[in-house]
Amino acid sequence: MRVVLVGPPGAGKGTQAQFIASHLAIPKISTGDIFRFNVSTGTELGRQAKAFMDRGDLVPDEVTIAMVHSRLQETDAQAGFLLDGFPRNVPQAETLKKILIEWEIRLDIVLELVVDDDEVVRRLSGRRTCRRCGHVWHVLFDPPARPETCDDCGGELFQRDDDREETIRHRLDVYQQQTAPLISFYADEGILLGIDATGPVEEITDRSLSALRRFIC
Ligand code: AP5
């Protein structure tokens, strides 16, 4: 199955992606995670992406598309994938469509996680990520037992540079201007499904999986 998750920053894409991908036994491909890994390991790709990410702007399309094109050719993505954070604008969506047509495959479904801006700010300002295993926590909604330490692996927790309130607001503007047009793009393709992304994490996963089942059957 080939799935795209779309939604504003903090909608819970990364949180849901891990459960949905694991349930469907397909790899989760998160462009944000790949960029952050490259920034933290000091690669040329990370160097190119860092300034854009710190400002909350999109990394240029040619860099992002080349990275995704290469990742989708890896063995684990041949039987399906879940894309989290890509495509992020209409040109990326059009390029993805062309690539998939060339490979004679297609997207099955695009899940839109729907939440309002106030909830986004609440979620992102309390997010903490483990430096070692990448697990995402929230200081109020999903707190670890000890504030600075990951329950899963004992790693140190940190706050992302782009989770400062002013950068969050800018990311929301970027979402409205550049990413929201994808909603009508995929609605026109007949593969868009909106999911209410408020409430407990497990309920949102259940809603997403039920919607996927209904859509496929
Ligand atoms: P990316 O990492 O994709 O950031 P984003 O889209 O802004 O999304 P986030 O990771 O901030 O949020 P999320 O929706 O995954 O929420 P999460 O599950 O963590 O991209 C970062 C940057 O990389 C971009 O700004 C750009 O520069 C670059 N980039 C990436 N892709 C690109 C592309 N295609 N083109 C160009 N540039 C690109 O949840 C957030 C918090 O809420 C967590 O603490 C979580 O525990 C909590 N939470 C989750 N669900 C719930 C719930 N139901 N109730 C309460 N709390 C919850």
PDB file of C-alpha atoms and ligand atoms in Angstrom:
ATOM      1  CA  MET A   1       0.000   0.000   0.000  1.00  0.00           C
ATOM      2  CA  ARG A   2       1.263   3.507  -0.794  1.00  0.00           C
ATOM      3  CA  VAL A   3       0.084   6.207   1.580  1.00  0.00           C
ATOM      4  CA  VAL A   4       0.802   9.925   2.045  1.00  0.00           C
ATOM      5  CA  LEU A   5       0.151  11.698   5.360  1.00  0.00           C
ATOM      6  CA  VAL A   6      -0.522  15.404   5.086  1.00  0.00           C
ATOM      7  CA  GLY A   7      -1.392  17.966   7.745  1.00  0.00           C
ATOM      8  CA  PRO A   8      -0.046  21.073   9.446  1.00  0.00           C
ATOM      9  CA  PRO A   9       3.083  21.025  11.600  1.00  0.00           C
ATOM     10  CA  GLY A  10       2.227  19.295  14.868  1.00  0.00           C
ATOM     11  CA  ALA A  11      -0.871  17.557  13.501  1.00  0.00           C
ATOM     12  CA  GLY A  12       0.660  14.304  14.724  1.00  0.00           C
ATOM     13  CA  LYS A  13       1.932  13.000  11.375  1.00  0.00           C
ATOM     14  CA  GLY A  14       5.113  11.511  12.848  1.00  0.00           C
ATOM     15  CA  THR A  15       3.230  10.048  15.830  1.00  0.00           C
ATOM     16  CA  GLN A  16       0.567   8.415  13.646  1.00  0.00           C
ATOM     17  CA  ALA A  17       2.994   7.434  10.876  1.00  0.00           C
ATOM     18  CA  GLN A  18       4.881   5.033  13.129  1.00  0.00           C
ATOM     19  CA  PHE A  19       1.702   3.172  14.196  1.00  0.00           C
ATOM     20  CA  ILE A  20       0.050   3.125  10.752  1.00  0.00           C
ATOM     21  CA  ALA A  21       3.248   2.047   8.967  1.00  0.00           C
ATOM     22  CA  SER A  22       3.891  -0.667  11.511  1.00  0.00           C
ATOM     23  CA  HIS A  23       0.305  -1.911  11.214  1.00  0.00           C
ATOM     24  CA  LEU A  24       0.539  -2.022   7.409  1.00  0.00           C
ATOM     25  CA  ALA A  25       4.097  -3.445   7.525  1.00  0.00           C
ATOM     26  CA  ILE A  26       5.468  -0.739   5.235  1.00  0.00           C
ATOM     27  CA  PRO A  27       8.365   1.672   5.867  1.00  0.00           C
ATOM     28  CA  LYS A  28       7.651   5.159   7.189  1.00  0.00           C
ATOM     29  CA  ILE A  29       9.590   7.686   5.123  1.00  0.00           C
ATOM     30  CA  SER A  30       9.744  11.052   6.890  1.00  0.00           C
ATOM     31  CA  THR A  31      11.547  13.809   4.987  1.00  0.00           C
ATOM     32  CA  GLY A  32      11.840  15.852   8.210  1.00  0.00           C
ATOM     33  CA  ASP A  33      13.521  12.912  10.004  1.00  0.00           C
ATOM     34  CA  ILE A  34      15.904  12.315   7.086  1.00  0.00           C
ATOM     35  CA  PHE A  35      16.869  16.005   7.004  1.00  0.00           C
ATOM     36  CA  ARG A  36      17.361  16.128  10.809  1.00  0.00           C
ATOM     37  CA  PHE A  37      19.533  12.997  10.695  1.00  0.00           C
ATOM     38  CA  ASN A  38      21.691  14.620   8.001  1.00  0.00           C
ATOM     39  CA  VAL A  39      21.938  17.877   9.965  1.00  0.00           C
ATOM     40  CA  SER A  40      23.002  16.039  13.133  1.00  0.00           C
ATOM     41  CA  THR A  41      25.599  13.942  11.298  1.00  0.00           C
ATOM     42  CA  GLY A  42      26.971  16.958   9.399  1.00  0.00           C
ATOM     43  CA  THR A  43      26.478  15.707   5.819  1.00  0.00           C
ATOM     44  CA  GLU A  44      26.381  17.950   2.726  1.00  0.00           C
ATOM     45  CA  LEU A  45      22.598  17.345   2.504  1.00  0.00           C
ATOM     46  CA  GLY A  46      22.239  18.452   6.135  1.00  0.00           C
ATOM     47  CA  ARG A  47      24.317  21.561   5.443  1.00  0.00           C
ATOM     48  CA  GLN A  48      22.059  22.479   2.515  1.00  0.00           C
ATOM     49  CA  ALA A  49      18.857  21.930   4.545  1.00  0.00           C
ATOM     50  CA  LYS A  50      19.725  23.436   7.936  1.00  0.00           C
ATOM     51  CA  ALA A  51      19.150  27.162   7.346  1.00  0.00           C
ATOM     52  CA  PHE A  52      15.766  26.528   5.707  1.00  0.00           C
ATOM     53  CA  MET A  53      14.669  24.235   8.533  1.00  0.00           C
ATOM     54  CA  ASP A  54      15.778  26.631  11.267  1.00  0.00           C
ATOM     55  CA  ARG A  55      13.662  29.394   9.684  1.00  0.00           C
ATOM     56  CA  GLY A  56      10.687  27.059   9.201  1.00  0.00           C
ATOM     57  CA  ASP A  57      10.894  27.369   5.406  1.00  0.00           C
ATOM     58  CA  LEU A  58      10.740  24.495   2.950  1.00  0.00           C
ATOM     59  CA  VAL A  59      14.031  23.029   1.754  1.00  0.00           C
ATOM     60  CA  PRO A  60      14.324  23.664  -2.030  1.00  0.00           C
ATOM     61  CA  ASP A  61      12.403  21.183  -4.182  1.00  0.00           C
ATOM     62  CA  GLU A  62      15.408  19.931  -6.170  1.00  0.00           C
ATOM     63  CA  VAL A  63      17.181  18.855  -2.961  1.00  0.00           C
ATOM     64  CA  THR A  64      14.065  17.275  -1.419  1.00  0.00           C
ATOM     65  CA  ILE A  65      12.857  15.490  -4.556  1.00  0.00           C
ATOM     66  CA  ALA A  66      16.290  13.972  -5.284  1.00  0.00           C
ATOM     67  CA  MET A  67      16.419  12.656  -1.711  1.00  0.00           C
ATOM     68  CA  VAL A  68      12.927  11.090  -1.877  1.00  0.00           C
ATOM     69  CA  HIS A  69      13.507   9.680  -5.376  1.00  0.00           C
ATOM     70  CA  SER A  70      16.557   7.866  -4.097  1.00  0.00           C
ATOM     71  CA  ARG A  71      14.861   6.644  -0.882  1.00  0.00           C
ATOM     72  CA  LEU A  72      11.856   5.237  -2.760  1.00  0.00           C
ATOM     73  CA  GLN A  73      14.180   3.017  -4.793  1.00  0.00           C
ATOM     74  CA  GLU A  74      15.464   1.201  -1.724  1.00  0.00           C
ATOM     75  CA  THR A  75      14.405  -2.433  -1.346  1.00  0.00           C
ATOM     76  CA  ASP A  76      12.120  -1.958   1.657  1.00  0.00           C
ATOM     77  CA  ALA A  77       9.941   0.544  -0.250  1.00  0.00           C
ATOM     78  CA  GLN A  78       9.174  -1.761  -3.186  1.00  0.00           C
ATOM     79  CA  ALA A  79       6.070  -3.314  -1.611  1.00  0.00           C
ATOM     80  CA  GLY A  80       4.689  -0.003  -0.337  1.00  0.00           C
ATOM     81  CA  PHE A  81       5.510   3.023   1.799  1.00  0.00           C
ATOM     82  CA  LEU A  82       4.049   5.717   3.988  1.00  0.00           C
ATOM     83  CA  LEU A  83       5.311   9.214   3.185  1.00  0.00           C
ATOM     84  CA  ASP A  84       5.298  11.642   6.137  1.00  0.00           C
ATOM     85  CA  GLY A  85       6.021  15.258   5.169  1.00  0.00           C
ATOM     86  CA  PHE A  86       6.297  14.714   1.413  1.00  0.00           C
ATOM     87  CA  PRO A  87       4.951  16.052  -0.877  1.00  0.00           C
ATOM     88  CA  ARG A  88       4.822  19.486   0.699  1.00  0.00           C
ATOM     89  CA  ASN A  89       3.715  21.609  -2.268  1.00  0.00           C
ATOM     90  CA  VAL A  90       2.037  21.093  -5.638  1.00  0.00           C
ATOM     91  CA  PRO A  91       5.289  20.904  -7.674  1.00  0.00           C
ATOM     92  CA  GLN A  92       6.512  18.086  -5.360  1.00  0.00           C
ATOM     93  CA  ALA A  93       3.144  16.302  -5.760  1.00  0.00           C
ATOM     94  CA  GLU A  94       3.286  16.628  -9.539  1.00  0.00           C
ATOM     95  CA  THR A  95       6.840  15.284  -9.632  1.00  0.00           C
ATOM     96  CA  LEU A  96       5.906  12.362  -7.370  1.00  0.00           C
ATOM     97  CA  LYS A  97       2.999  11.558  -9.673  1.00  0.00           C
ATOM     98  CA  LYS A  98       5.315  11.532 -12.716  1.00  0.00           C
ATOM     99  CA  ILE A  99       7.844   9.291 -10.954  1.00  0.00           C
ATOM    100  CA  LEU A 100       5.153   6.792  -9.936  1.00  0.00           C
ATOM    101  CA  ILE A 101       3.645   6.744 -13.441  1.00  0.00           C
ATOM    102  CA  GLU A 102       7.132   6.007 -14.814  1.00  0.00           C
ATOM    103  CA  TRP A 103       7.412   3.107 -12.345  1.00  0.00           C
ATOM    104  CA  GLU A 104       3.855   1.975 -13.244  1.00  0.00           C
ATOM    105  CA  ILE A 105       2.559   2.301  -9.697  1.00  0.00           C
ATOM    106  CA  ARG A 106       0.253   4.794  -7.987  1.00  0.00           C
ATOM    107  CA  LEU A 107      -0.602   6.261  -4.607  1.00  0.00           C
ATOM    108  CA  ASP A 108      -3.504   4.478  -2.922  1.00  0.00           C
ATOM    109  CA  ILE A 109      -4.545   7.138  -0.467  1.00  0.00           C
ATOM    110  CA  VAL A 110      -3.698  10.520   1.060  1.00  0.00           C
ATOM    111  CA  LEU A 111      -4.708  10.918   4.721  1.00  0.00           C
ATOM    112  CA  GLU A 112      -5.187  14.507   5.852  1.00  0.00           C
ATOM    113  CA  LEU A 113      -4.830  14.966   9.638  1.00  0.00           C
ATOM    114  CA  VAL A 114      -7.099  17.855  10.612  1.00  0.00           C
ATOM    115  CA  VAL A 115      -6.372  19.990  13.737  1.00  0.00           C
ATOM    116  CA  ASP A 116      -6.662  23.725  14.480  1.00  0.00           C
ATOM    117  CA  ASP A 117      -3.771  26.184  14.956  1.00  0.00           C
ATOM    118  CA  ASP A 118      -4.126  26.525  18.750  1.00  0.00           C
ATOM    119  CA  GLU A 119      -3.801  22.763  19.186  1.00  0.00           C
ATOM    120  CA  VAL A 120      -0.741  22.806  16.908  1.00  0.00           C
ATOM    121  CA  VAL A 121       0.983  25.415  19.074  1.00  0.00           C
ATOM    122  CA  ARG A 122       0.108  23.447  22.254  1.00  0.00           C
ATOM    123  CA  ARG A 123       1.490  20.240  20.770  1.00  0.00           C
ATOM    124  CA  LEU A 124       4.682  21.675  19.303  1.00  0.00           C
ATOM    125  CA  SER A 125       5.664  23.877  22.231  1.00  0.00           C
ATOM    126  CA  GLY A 126       5.591  20.806  24.524  1.00  0.00           C
ATOM    127  CA  ARG A 127       7.257  18.350  22.141  1.00  0.00           C
ATOM    128  CA  ARG A 128      10.502  16.704  23.266  1.00  0.00           C
ATOM    129  CA  THR A 129      12.476  14.274  21.086  1.00  0.00           C
ATOM    130  CA  CYS A 130      15.008  11.656  22.132  1.00  0.00           C
ATOM    131  CA  ARG A 131      18.495  12.353  20.785  1.00  0.00           C
ATOM    132  CA  ARG A 132      19.322   8.641  20.761  1.00  0.00           C
ATOM    133  CA  CYS A 133      16.251   6.736  19.469  1.00  0.00           C
ATOM    134  CA  GLY A 134      14.122   9.594  18.037  1.00  0.00           C
ATOM    135  CA  HIS A 135      11.029   8.774  20.135  1.00  0.00           C
ATOM    136  CA  VAL A 136       8.726  11.795  20.378  1.00  0.00           C
ATOM    137  CA  TRP A 137       7.255  12.774  23.794  1.00  0.00           C
ATOM    138  CA  HIS A 138       5.085  15.633  25.004  1.00  0.00           C
ATOM    139  CA  VAL A 139       5.605  17.334  28.357  1.00  0.00           C
ATOM    140  CA  LEU A 140       1.837  17.341  29.092  1.00  0.00           C
ATOM    141  CA  PHE A 141       0.120  14.896  26.734  1.00  0.00           C
ATOM    142  CA  ASP A 142       2.670  12.048  26.766  1.00  0.00           C
ATOM    143  CA  PRO A 143       5.260  12.839  29.436  1.00  0.00           C
ATOM    144  CA  PRO A 144       8.273  10.609  30.122  1.00  0.00           C
ATOM    145  CA  ALA A 145       8.777   9.526  33.755  1.00  0.00           C
ATOM    146  CA  ARG A 146      11.809  11.852  34.090  1.00  0.00           C
ATOM    147  CA  PRO A 147      11.546  15.220  32.258  1.00  0.00           C
ATOM    148  CA  GLU A 148      14.864  15.140  30.353  1.00  0.00           C
ATOM    149  CA  THR A 149      15.192  11.383  29.768  1.00  0.00           C
ATOM    150  CA  CYS A 150      13.643   8.987  27.259  1.00  0.00           C
ATOM    151  CA  ASP A 151      11.717   6.148  28.935  1.00  0.00           C
ATOM    152  CA  ASP A 152      12.437   3.858  25.984  1.00  0.00           C
ATOM    153  CA  CYS A 153      16.238   4.061  25.779  1.00  0.00           C
ATOM    154  CA  GLY A 154      17.485   6.444  28.512  1.00  0.00           C
ATOM    155  CA  GLY A 155      18.641   8.985  25.879  1.00  0.00           C
ATOM    156  CA  GLU A 156      18.628  12.743  26.409  1.00  0.00           C
ATOM    157  CA  LEU A 157      15.497  14.643  25.319  1.00  0.00           C
ATOM    158  CA  PHE A 158      15.755  17.907  23.399  1.00  0.00           C
ATOM    159  CA  GLN A 159      13.451  20.571  21.984  1.00  0.00           C
ATOM    160  CA  ARG A 160      13.644  21.047  18.202  1.00  0.00           C
ATOM    161  CA  ASP A 161      15.104  24.406  17.066  1.00  0.00           C
ATOM    162  CA  ASP A 162      12.027  25.008  14.882  1.00  0.00           C
ATOM    163  CA  ASP A 163       9.605  24.529  17.814  1.00  0.00           C
ATOM    164  CA  ARG A 164       9.962  28.101  19.135  1.00  0.00           C
ATOM    165  CA  GLU A 165       6.596  29.877  19.062  1.00  0.00           C
ATOM    166  CA  GLU A 166       7.522  32.443  16.370  1.00  0.00           C
ATOM    167  CA  THR A 167       8.944  29.714  14.110  1.00  0.00           C
ATOM    168  CA  ILE A 168       5.838  27.579  14.693  1.00  0.00           C
ATOM    169  CA  ARG A 169       3.653  30.496  13.514  1.00  0.00           C
ATOM    170  CA  HIS A 170       5.840  30.907  10.411  1.00  0.00           C
ATOM    171  CA  ARG A 171       5.615  27.158   9.670  1.00  0.00           C
ATOM    172  CA  LEU A 172       1.823  27.443   9.884  1.00  0.00           C
ATOM    173  CA  ASP A 173       1.895  30.294   7.332  1.00  0.00           C
ATOM    174  CA  VAL A 174       4.130  28.207   5.061  1.00  0.00           C
ATOM    175  CA  TYR A 175       1.671  25.322   5.450  1.00  0.00           C
ATOM    176  CA  GLN A 176      -1.311  27.501   4.458  1.00  0.00           C
ATOM    177  CA  GLN A 177       0.466  29.043   1.486  1.00  0.00           C
ATOM    178  CA  GLN A 178       2.370  26.077   0.081  1.00  0.00           C
ATOM    179  CA  THR A 179       1.049  22.793   1.483  1.00  0.00           C
ATOM    180  CA  ALA A 180      -2.718  23.353   1.914  1.00  0.00           C
ATOM    181  CA  PRO A 181      -3.224  23.499  -1.908  1.00  0.00           C
ATOM    182  CA  LEU A 182      -2.346  19.781  -1.887  1.00  0.00           C
ATOM    183  CA  ILE A 183      -5.720  19.098  -0.290  1.00  0.00           C
ATOM    184  CA  SER A 184      -7.629  20.083  -3.420  1.00  0.00           C
ATOM    185  CA  PHE A 185      -4.923  18.522  -5.623  1.00  0.00           C
ATOM    186  CA  TYR A 186      -5.510  15.100  -4.027  1.00  0.00           C
ATOM    187  CA  ALA A 187      -9.278  15.618  -3.691  1.00  0.00           C
ATOM    188  CA  ASP A 188      -9.348  16.090  -7.482  1.00  0.00           C
ATOM    189  CA  GLU A 189      -7.397  12.828  -7.830  1.00  0.00           C
ATOM    190  CA  GLY A 190     -10.115  11.128  -5.744  1.00  0.00           C
ATOM    191  CA  ILE A 191      -7.709   9.742  -3.121  1.00  0.00           C
ATOM    192  CA  LEU A 192      -8.043  12.248  -0.244  1.00  0.00           C
ATOM    193  CA  LEU A 193      -9.455  11.184   3.148  1.00  0.00           C
ATOM    194  CA  GLY A 194      -9.786  13.706   5.999  1.00  0.00           C
ATOM    195  CA  ILE A 195      -9.251  12.417   9.559  1.00  0.00           C
ATOM    196  CA  ASP A 196     -10.197  14.304  12.731  1.00  0.00           C
ATOM    197  CA  ALA A 197      -6.773  14.376  14.442  1.00  0.00           C
ATOM    198  CA  THR A 198      -7.968  15.606  17.851  1.00  0.00           C
ATOM    199  CA  GLY A 199      -8.291  13.355  20.893  1.00  0.00           C
ATOM    200  CA  PRO A 200      -6.134  10.506  22.191  1.00  0.00           C
ATOM    201  CA  VAL A 201      -3.385   9.169  19.906  1.00  0.00           C
ATOM    202  CA  GLU A 202      -4.804   5.593  19.889  1.00  0.00           C
ATOM    203  CA  GLU A 203      -8.253   6.824  18.804  1.00  0.00           C
ATOM    204  CA  ILE A 204      -6.741   8.756  15.894  1.00  0.00           C
ATOM    205  CA  THR A 205      -4.788   5.647  14.835  1.00  0.00           C
ATOM    206  CA  ASP A 206      -8.019   3.594  14.975  1.00  0.00           C
ATOM    207  CA  ARG A 207      -9.878   6.237  12.958  1.00  0.00           C
ATOM    208  CA  SER A 208      -7.087   6.276  10.348  1.00  0.00           C
ATOM    209  CA  LEU A 209      -6.912   2.484  10.038  1.00  0.00           C
ATOM    210  CA  SER A 210     -10.715   2.148   9.791  1.00  0.00           C
ATOM    211  CA  ALA A 211     -10.793   4.832   7.105  1.00  0.00           C
ATOM    212  CA  LEU A 212      -7.999   3.066   5.215  1.00  0.00           C
ATOM    213  CA  ARG A 213      -9.879  -0.250   5.384  1.00  0.00           C
ATOM    214  CA  ARG A 214     -13.126   1.341   4.180  1.00  0.00           C
ATOM    215  CA  PHE A 215     -11.328   3.087   1.349  1.00  0.00           C
ATOM    216  CA  ILE A 216      -9.529  -0.018   0.143  1.00  0.00           C
ATOM    217  CA  CYS A 217     -12.537  -2.405   0.390  1.00  0.00           C
TER     218      CYS A 217
HETATM  219  P1  AP5 B   1       8.788  17.922   9.527  1.00  0.00           P
HETATM  220  O1  AP5 B   1       9.607  17.197  10.488  1.00  0.00           O
HETATM  221  O2  AP5 B   1       8.016  17.177   8.494  1.00  0.00           O
HETATM  222  O3  AP5 B   1       7.860  18.918  10.374  1.00  0.00           O
HETATM  223  P2  AP5 B   1       6.323  19.273  10.300  1.00  0.00           P
HETATM  224  O4  AP5 B   1       5.540  18.905   9.098  1.00  0.00           O
HETATM  225  O5  AP5 B   1       6.324  20.702  10.642  1.00  0.00           O
HETATM  226  O6  AP5 B   1       5.702  18.308  11.280  1.00  0.00           O
HETATM  227  P3  AP5 B   1       6.193  18.066  12.721  1.00  0.00           P
HETATM  228  O7  AP5 B   1       7.260  17.006  12.717  1.00  0.00           O
HETATM  229  O8  AP5 B   1       6.520  19.349  13.394  1.00  0.00           O
HETATM  230  O9  AP5 B   1       4.846  17.551  13.396  1.00  0.00           O
HETATM  231  P4  AP5 B   1       4.062  16.204  13.242  1.00  0.00           P
HETATM  232  O10 AP5 B   1       2.808  16.453  12.468  1.00  0.00           O
HETATM  233  O11 AP5 B   1       4.935  15.076  12.774  1.00  0.00           O
HETATM  234  O12 AP5 B   1       3.647  16.005  14.766  1.00  0.00           O
HETATM  235  P5  AP5 B   1       4.232  15.007  15.875  1.00  0.00           P
HETATM  236  O13 AP5 B   1       3.724  13.634  15.600  1.00  0.00           O
HETATM  237  O14 AP5 B   1       5.689  15.195  16.085  1.00  0.00           O
HETATM  238  O15 AP5 B   1       9.666  18.993   8.725  1.00  0.00           O
HETATM  239  C1  AP5 B   1      10.602  19.834   9.392  1.00  0.00           C
HETATM  240  C2  AP5 B   1      11.267  20.737   8.355  1.00  0.00           C
HETATM  241  O16 AP5 B   1      11.956  19.932   7.376  1.00  0.00           O
HETATM  242  C3  AP5 B   1      10.306  21.610   7.524  1.00  0.00           C
HETATM  243  O17 AP5 B   1       9.964  22.803   8.192  1.00  0.00           O
HETATM  244  C4  AP5 B   1      11.161  21.849   6.262  1.00  0.00           C
HETATM  245  O18 AP5 B   1      12.155  22.826   6.500  1.00  0.00           O
HETATM  246  C5  AP5 B   1      11.858  20.501   6.081  1.00  0.00           C
HETATM  247  N1  AP5 B   1      11.068  19.610   5.208  1.00  0.00           N
HETATM  248  C6  AP5 B   1      10.505  18.415   5.572  1.00  0.00           C
HETATM  249  N2  AP5 B   1       9.864  17.875   4.523  1.00  0.00           N
HETATM  250  C7  AP5 B   1      10.030  18.737   3.476  1.00  0.00           C
HETATM  251  C8  AP5 B   1       9.583  18.739   2.125  1.00  0.00           C
HETATM  252  N3  AP5 B   1       8.832  17.738   1.626  1.00  0.00           N
HETATM  253  N4  AP5 B   1       9.934  19.784   1.345  1.00  0.00           N
HETATM  254  C9  AP5 B   1      10.685  20.784   1.811  1.00  0.00           C
HETATM  255  N5  AP5 B   1      11.135  20.856   3.094  1.00  0.00           N
HETATM  256  C10 AP5 B   1      10.801  19.833   3.917  1.00  0.00           C
HETATM  257  O19 AP5 B   1       3.416  15.571  17.154  1.00  0.00           O
HETATM  258  C11 AP5 B   1       3.728  16.843  17.704  1.00  0.00           C
HETATM  259  C12 AP5 B   1       3.630  16.781  19.249  1.00  0.00           C
HETATM  260  O20 AP5 B   1       2.252  16.544  19.598  1.00  0.00           O
HETATM  261  C13 AP5 B   1       4.435  15.644  19.889  1.00  0.00           C
HETATM  262  O21 AP5 B   1       4.993  16.082  21.096  1.00  0.00           O
HETATM  263  C14 AP5 B   1       3.398  14.533  20.144  1.00  0.00           C
HETATM  264  O22 AP5 B   1       3.738  13.747  21.283  1.00  0.00           O
HETATM  265  C15 AP5 B   1       2.134  15.359  20.394  1.00  0.00           C
HETATM  266  N6  AP5 B   1       0.933  14.679  19.934  1.00  0.00           N
HETATM  267  C16 AP5 B   1       0.769  13.943  18.797  1.00  0.00           C
HETATM  268  N7  AP5 B   1      -0.491  13.489  18.706  1.00  0.00           N
HETATM  269  C17 AP5 B   1      -1.163  13.989  19.796  1.00  0.00           C
HETATM  270  C18 AP5 B   1      -2.489  13.879  20.269  1.00  0.00           C
HETATM  271  N8  AP5 B   1      -3.424  13.186  19.609  1.00  0.00           N
HETATM  272  N9  AP5 B   1      -2.818  14.525  21.423  1.00  0.00           N
HETATM  273  C19 AP5 B   1      -1.885  15.236  22.104  1.00  0.00           C
HETATM  274  N10 AP5 B   1      -0.602  15.366  21.727  1.00  0.00           N
HETATM  275  C20 AP5 B   1      -0.247  14.753  20.577  1.00  0.00           C
END
